[in-house]
Coordinates of C-alpha atoms in Angstrom, one line a residue:
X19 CA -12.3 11.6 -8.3
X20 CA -9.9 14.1 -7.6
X21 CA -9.3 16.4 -4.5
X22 CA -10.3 19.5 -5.5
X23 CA -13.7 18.1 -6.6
X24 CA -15.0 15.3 -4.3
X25 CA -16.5 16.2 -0.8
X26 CA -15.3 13.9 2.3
X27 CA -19.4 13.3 2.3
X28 CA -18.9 11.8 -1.4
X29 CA -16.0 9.7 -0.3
X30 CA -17.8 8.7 3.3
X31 CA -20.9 7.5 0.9
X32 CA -18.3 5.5 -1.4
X33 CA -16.7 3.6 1.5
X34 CA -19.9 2.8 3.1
X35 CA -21.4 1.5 -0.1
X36 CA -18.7 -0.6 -0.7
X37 CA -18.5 -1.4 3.1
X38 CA -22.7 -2.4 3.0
X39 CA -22.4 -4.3 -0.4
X40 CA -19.9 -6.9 1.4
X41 CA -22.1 -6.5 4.7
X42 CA -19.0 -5.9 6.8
X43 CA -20.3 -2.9 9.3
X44 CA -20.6 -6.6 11.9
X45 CA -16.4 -6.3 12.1
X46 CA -16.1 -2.4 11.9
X47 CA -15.8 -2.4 16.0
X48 CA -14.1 0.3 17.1
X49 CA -11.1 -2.3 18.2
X50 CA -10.8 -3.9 15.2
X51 CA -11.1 -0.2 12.7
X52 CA -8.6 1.4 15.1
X53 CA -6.2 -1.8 14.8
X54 CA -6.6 -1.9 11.0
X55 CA -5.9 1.8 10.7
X56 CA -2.3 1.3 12.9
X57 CA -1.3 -2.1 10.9
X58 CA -2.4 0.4 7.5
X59 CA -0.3 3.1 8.8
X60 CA 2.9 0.7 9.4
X61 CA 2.4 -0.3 6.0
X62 CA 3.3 3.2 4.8
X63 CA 6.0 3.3 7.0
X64 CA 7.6 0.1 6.1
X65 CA 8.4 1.6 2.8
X66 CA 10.5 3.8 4.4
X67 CA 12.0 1.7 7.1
X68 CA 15.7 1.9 7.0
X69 CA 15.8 5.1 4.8
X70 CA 17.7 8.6 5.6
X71 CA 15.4 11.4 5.5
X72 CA 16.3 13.0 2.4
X73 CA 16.6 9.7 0.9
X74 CA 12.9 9.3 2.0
X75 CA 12.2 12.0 -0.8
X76 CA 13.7 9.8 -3.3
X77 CA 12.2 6.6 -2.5
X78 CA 8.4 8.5 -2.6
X79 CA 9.1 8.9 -6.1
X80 CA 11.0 5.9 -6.8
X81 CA 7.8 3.9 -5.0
X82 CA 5.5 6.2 -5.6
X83 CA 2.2 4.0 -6.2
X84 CA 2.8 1.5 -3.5
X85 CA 2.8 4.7 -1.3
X86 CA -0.2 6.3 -2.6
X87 CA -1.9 2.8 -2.3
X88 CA -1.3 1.8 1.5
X89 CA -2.1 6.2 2.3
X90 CA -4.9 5.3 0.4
X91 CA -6.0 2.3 2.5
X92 CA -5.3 4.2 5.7
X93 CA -7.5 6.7 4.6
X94 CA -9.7 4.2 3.6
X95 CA -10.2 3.1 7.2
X96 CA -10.7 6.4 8.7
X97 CA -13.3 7.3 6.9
X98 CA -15.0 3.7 7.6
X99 CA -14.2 4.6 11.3
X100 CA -16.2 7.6 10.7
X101 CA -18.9 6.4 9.2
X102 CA -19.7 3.2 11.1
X103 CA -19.4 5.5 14.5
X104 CA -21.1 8.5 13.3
X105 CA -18.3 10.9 13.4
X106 CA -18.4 14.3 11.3
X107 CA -14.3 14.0 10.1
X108 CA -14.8 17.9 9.6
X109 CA -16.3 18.8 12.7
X110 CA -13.3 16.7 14.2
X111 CA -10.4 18.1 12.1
X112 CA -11.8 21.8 13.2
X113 CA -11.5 21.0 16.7
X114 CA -8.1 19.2 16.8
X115 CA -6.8 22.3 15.1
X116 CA -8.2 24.7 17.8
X117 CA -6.7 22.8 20.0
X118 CA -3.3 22.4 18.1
X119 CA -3.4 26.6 17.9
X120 CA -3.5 26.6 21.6
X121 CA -0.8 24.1 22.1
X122 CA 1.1 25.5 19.6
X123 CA 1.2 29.3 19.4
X124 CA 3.2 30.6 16.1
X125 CA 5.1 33.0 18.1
X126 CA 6.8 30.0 20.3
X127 CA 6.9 27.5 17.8
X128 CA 7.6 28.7 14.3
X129 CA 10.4 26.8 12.6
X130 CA 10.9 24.4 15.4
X131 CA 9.8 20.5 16.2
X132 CA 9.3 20.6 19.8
X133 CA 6.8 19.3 21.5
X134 CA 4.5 21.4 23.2
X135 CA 5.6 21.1 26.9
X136 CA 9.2 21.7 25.3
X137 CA 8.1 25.1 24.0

């Protein structure tokens, strides 16, 4: 599988193949997805934990498979979110960045970290 290649549909059908053949859909709660997906998501950021910023560059590479495995699971647990609660991660994405135009209009926000209220 690669990026360029494999549909979100293709990966949506992998994860829930793999999520029927073990017949866990019964814990795939909202609750307990959205939990898993934070405690995933502090996993990538524990390998980072304690790191400088541009030293964060240099332990990506130095760590780079532990990293790609716990983005991985996060991932992972997103797209068992969206499948389990029928949500069209496309559909979603195009939304939020409709949205994240409004909030964020290139000519206030270019080149800067604010948040939106801060603009």
């Amino acid at each position: 599988m690669a990026d360029a290649t494999t549909t979100i549909e293709a990966l949506k059908n992998d994860v829930k193949k793999f999520v029927e053949d073990r017949e866990w859909q019964q814990f795939h709660s909202p609750k307990n997805l959205s939990m898993a997906l934070a405690s995933e998501a502090a996993e990538v950021m524990d390998l980072f934990l304690w790191c400088e910023s541009v030293a964060s560059y240099e332990e990506l590479e130095k760590r780079r498979q532990d990293v790609e495995d716990e983005i991985a699971d996060v991932a992972v647990l997103i797209l068992a979110f969206c499948v389990r609660h029928n949500i069209d991660l496309s559909s979603a994405i195009a939304h939020k960045r409709i949205e994240a135009a409004h909030k964020y209009p290139i000519e206030k926000c270019k080149g800067k970290s604010l948040k939106y209220n801060e603009l």
